Amino acid sequence: MKRTIIASLFLIIGCKEEKKEIKTVTEPQQTAEKALQDNQSNEAEDAKKWLERSIVDYFKADIGIGEKNLQKITTKDYFDYKTDATNVDLDVDGSLTEKEFQNKWKSKFDTSKAGIGIGFLIPAQDWINIEVESCDLKSSTKDGYIFNVVLRDDGYKAHYPSVIKVIKENGSFLIADVLQDEPK
């Protein structure tokens, strides 16, 4: 009888120690997950600040170097795509018809939101003072961040909403896509 009681005590003590080990194993995993989430939030905040600053700088820069500035803040694919969209049906070298444009880019971008025939981020040809009214994180993926952005030009009393995808490439943020409605 004594042996059974002693064996039971060892069994109970052994089970209690095992539970402690399981707890210790899960705590570092939870800490690592929290650190990853914090890092992603910090990176999303950095992407937001970069996007806001880049937009304002783009519209304040000399219009003569607008194309170079656009290349600095966008991916190569998006730059080529937006250049094609802006030049659809224009009488310039390399311009495409709308059908050719859609066929060329439909596998990479939503061509219905390309902003065909209009400029980068705003449909207006002229502006006075473009500011970022709001820039809210809509979602994040392993590839990047998607922001709902509203630009404001108080001089023309205009608001320009768009959805902008930002990615991190070679250690810097770049605009990878802009979903832009065409003006009616």
GROMACS .gro file of C-alpha atoms in nm:
model
  184
    1MET     CA    1   0.000   0.000   0.000
    2LYS     CA    2   0.282   0.239   0.090
    3ARG     CA    3   0.449   0.168  -0.243
    4THR     CA    4   0.130   0.253  -0.434
    5ILE     CA    5   0.095   0.585  -0.251
    6ILE     CA    6   0.461   0.673  -0.310
    7ALA     CA    7   0.434   0.575  -0.679
    8SER     CA    8   0.119   0.789  -0.712
    9LEU     CA    9   0.296   1.089  -0.556
   10PHE     CA   10   0.587   1.056  -0.798
   11LEU     CA   11   0.341   1.032  -1.087
   12ILE     CA   12   0.153   1.346  -0.973
   13ILE     CA   13   0.476   1.542  -0.922
   14GLY     CA   14   0.603   1.425  -1.262
   15CYS     CA   15   0.283   1.545  -1.435
   16LYS     CA   16   0.300   1.885  -1.267
   17GLU     CA   17   0.659   1.939  -1.381
   18GLU     CA   18   0.566   1.845  -1.739
   19LYS     CA   19   0.293   2.109  -1.748
   20LYS     CA   20   0.544   2.373  -1.637
   21GLU     CA   21   0.772   2.278  -1.925
   22ILE     CA   22   0.490   2.314  -2.178
   23LYS     CA   23   0.411   2.662  -2.046
   24THR     CA   24   0.771   2.771  -2.076
   25VAL     CA   25   0.788   2.652  -2.436
   26THR     CA   26   0.480   2.852  -2.545
   27GLU     CA   27   0.585   3.179  -2.382
   28PRO     CA   28   0.887   3.242  -2.611
   29GLN     CA   29   0.670   3.163  -2.914
   30GLN     CA   30   0.409   3.417  -2.802
   31THR     CA   31   0.683   3.674  -2.740
   32ALA     CA   32   0.826   3.615  -3.088
   33GLU     CA   33   0.481   3.655  -3.245
   34LYS     CA   34   0.424   3.980  -3.055
   35ALA     CA   35   0.766   4.110  -3.163
   36LEU     CA   36   0.683   4.024  -3.525
   37GLN     CA   37   0.348   4.207  -3.500
   38ASP     CA   38   0.519   4.512  -3.345
   39ASN     CA   39   0.780   4.510  -3.622
   40GLN     CA   40   0.507   4.490  -3.888
   41SER     CA   41   0.319   4.781  -3.727
   42ASN     CA   42   0.635   4.990  -3.713
   43GLU     CA   43   0.708   4.911  -4.077
   44ALA     CA   44   0.348   4.997  -4.176
   45GLU     CA   45   0.382   5.330  -3.995
   46ASP     CA   46   0.716   5.392  -4.169
   47ALA     CA   47   0.554   5.311  -4.506
   48LYS     CA   48   0.270   5.554  -4.431
   49LYS     CA   49   0.509   5.837  -4.339
   50TRP     CA   50   0.720   5.768  -4.648
   51LEU     CA   51   0.410   5.770  -4.871
   52GLU     CA   52   0.277   6.099  -4.730
   53ARG     CA   53   0.617   6.269  -4.761
   54SER     CA   54   0.676   6.133  -5.114
   55ILE     CA   55   0.338   6.252  -5.242
   56VAL     CA   56   0.383   6.604  -5.104
   57ASP     CA   57   0.741   6.624  -5.236
   58TYR     CA   58   0.631   6.500  -5.580
   59PHE     CA   59   0.370   6.776  -5.616
   60LYS     CA   60   0.600   7.049  -5.478
   61ALA     CA   61   0.890   6.963  -5.711
   62ASP     CA   62   0.954   7.133  -6.043
   63ILE     CA   63   0.709   6.996  -6.299
   64GLY     CA   64   0.993   6.968  -6.551
   65ILE     CA   65   1.149   6.683  -6.353
   66GLY     CA   66   0.818   6.518  -6.265
   67GLU     CA   67   0.897   6.206  -6.466
   68LYS     CA   68   1.230   6.155  -6.286
   69ASN     CA   69   1.062   6.209  -5.949
   70LEU     CA   70   0.792   5.960  -6.041
   71GLN     CA   71   1.057   5.700  -6.130
   72LYS     CA   72   1.219   5.750  -5.788
   73ILE     CA   73   0.902   5.671  -5.592
   74THR     CA   74   0.746   5.393  -5.804
   75THR     CA   75   0.842   5.044  -5.912
   76LYS     CA   76   0.962   5.007  -6.271
   77ASP     CA   77   0.649   4.810  -6.364
   78TYR     CA   78   0.415   5.069  -6.216
   79PHE     CA   79   0.604   5.356  -6.381
   80ASP     CA   80   0.579   5.188  -6.724
   81TYR     CA   81   0.213   5.101  -6.663
   82LYS     CA   82   0.118   5.456  -6.558
   83THR     CA   83   0.312   5.606  -6.850
   84ASP     CA   84   0.120   5.381  -7.089
   85ALA     CA   85  -0.211   5.468  -6.917
   86THR     CA   86  -0.145   5.841  -6.940
   87ASN     CA   87  -0.058   5.816  -7.311
   88VAL     CA   88  -0.346   5.592  -7.425
   89ASP     CA   89  -0.478   5.711  -7.763
   90LEU     CA   90  -0.243   6.012  -7.771
   91ASP     CA   91  -0.047   6.090  -8.084
   92VAL     CA   92   0.294   6.014  -7.930
   93ASP     CA   93   0.554   5.748  -8.003
   94GLY     CA   94   0.477   5.424  -7.828
   95SER     CA   95   0.121   5.515  -7.727
   96LEU     CA   96  -0.130   5.231  -7.717
   97THR     CA   97  -0.497   5.206  -7.791
   98GLU     CA   98  -0.713   5.133  -7.488
   99LYS     CA   99  -0.756   4.771  -7.602
  100GLU     CA  100  -0.379   4.727  -7.648
  101PHE     CA  101  -0.320   4.882  -7.306
  102GLN     CA  102  -0.565   4.643  -7.138
  103ASN     CA  103  -0.417   4.340  -7.312
  104LYS     CA  104  -0.062   4.441  -7.217
  105TRP     CA  105  -0.126   4.507  -6.847
  106LYS     CA  106  -0.436   4.308  -6.742
  107SER     CA  107  -0.229   4.025  -6.594
  108LYS     CA  108  -0.044   4.259  -6.352
  109PHE     CA  109  -0.282   4.547  -6.276
  110ASP     CA  110  -0.653   4.633  -6.254
  111THR     CA  111  -0.668   4.828  -6.581
  112SER     CA  112  -1.015   4.963  -6.503
  113LYS     CA  113  -0.855   5.173  -6.224
  114ALA     CA  114  -0.546   5.284  -6.418
  115GLY     CA  115  -0.644   5.647  -6.455
  116ILE     CA  116  -0.631   5.630  -6.835
  117GLY     CA  117  -0.557   5.967  -6.988
  118ILE     CA  118  -0.505   6.139  -6.653
  119GLY     CA  119  -0.201   6.219  -6.441
  120PHE     CA  120  -0.040   6.048  -6.146
  121LEU     CA  121  -0.265   6.045  -5.836
  122ILE     CA  122  -0.491   6.330  -5.950
  123PRO     CA  123  -0.706   6.371  -6.262
  124ALA     CA  124  -0.640   6.745  -6.279
  125GLN     CA  125  -0.379   6.886  -6.514
  126ASP     CA  126  -0.315   7.182  -6.284
  127TRP     CA  127  -0.294   7.212  -5.909
  128ILE     CA  128  -0.212   7.479  -5.655
  129ASN     CA  129  -0.113   7.300  -5.335
  130ILE     CA  130  -0.161   6.925  -5.299
  131GLU     CA  131  -0.168   6.796  -4.941
  132VAL     CA  132  -0.243   6.452  -4.799
  133GLU     CA  133  -0.577   6.485  -4.622
  134SER     CA  134  -0.583   6.125  -4.503
  135CYS     CA  135  -0.370   5.815  -4.541
  136ASP     CA  136  -0.515   5.511  -4.365
  137LEU     CA  137  -0.379   5.159  -4.368
  138LYS     CA  138  -0.643   4.944  -4.536
  139SER     CA  139  -0.455   4.613  -4.523
  140SER     CA  140  -0.112   4.459  -4.516
  141THR     CA  141   0.030   4.148  -4.678
  142LYS     CA  142   0.369   3.986  -4.686
  143ASP     CA  143   0.426   4.182  -5.009
  144GLY     CA  144   0.334   4.529  -4.887
  145TYR     CA  145   0.078   4.772  -4.752
  146ILE     CA  146  -0.241   4.911  -4.904
  147PHE     CA  147  -0.351   5.260  -4.805
  148ASN     CA  148  -0.673   5.454  -4.862
  149VAL     CA  149  -0.546   5.800  -4.951
  150VAL     CA  150  -0.731   6.126  -5.004
  151LEU     CA  151  -0.537   6.417  -5.152
  152ARG     CA  152  -0.666   6.771  -5.115
  153ASP     CA  153  -0.604   7.084  -5.317
  154ASP     CA  154  -0.748   7.378  -5.123
  155GLY     CA  155  -0.671   7.615  -5.411
  156TYR     CA  156  -0.914   7.430  -5.639
  157LYS     CA  157  -1.127   7.301  -5.351
  158ALA     CA  158  -1.081   6.947  -5.479
  159HIS     CA  159  -1.040   6.604  -5.318
  160TYR     CA  160  -0.879   6.311  -5.493
  161PRO     CA  161  -0.933   5.964  -5.340
  162SER     CA  162  -0.722   5.665  -5.440
  163VAL     CA  163  -0.597   5.332  -5.312
  164ILE     CA  164  -0.218   5.299  -5.310
  165LYS     CA  165  -0.007   4.986  -5.268
  166VAL     CA  166   0.339   5.038  -5.120
  167ILE     CA  167   0.607   4.767  -5.118
  168LYS     CA  168   0.955   4.747  -4.975
  169GLU     CA  169   1.214   4.673  -5.241
  170ASN     CA  170   1.590   4.669  -5.180
  171GLY     CA  171   1.540   4.833  -4.840
  172SER     CA  172   1.326   5.125  -4.964
  173PHE     CA  173   0.957   5.182  -5.005
  174LEU     CA  174   0.807   5.222  -5.353
  175ILE     CA  175   0.458   5.272  -5.492
  176ALA     CA  176   0.364   4.949  -5.671
  177ASP     CA  177   0.007   5.036  -5.775
  178VAL     CA  178  -0.252   5.310  -5.758
  179LEU     CA  179  -0.622   5.241  -5.805
  180GLN     CA  180  -0.756   5.563  -5.947
  181ASP     CA  181  -1.111   5.637  -6.062
  182GLU     CA  182  -1.144   5.826  -6.386
  183PRO     CA  183  -1.336   6.153  -6.363
  184LYS     CA  184  -1.691   6.144  -6.493
   0.00000   0.00000   0.00000
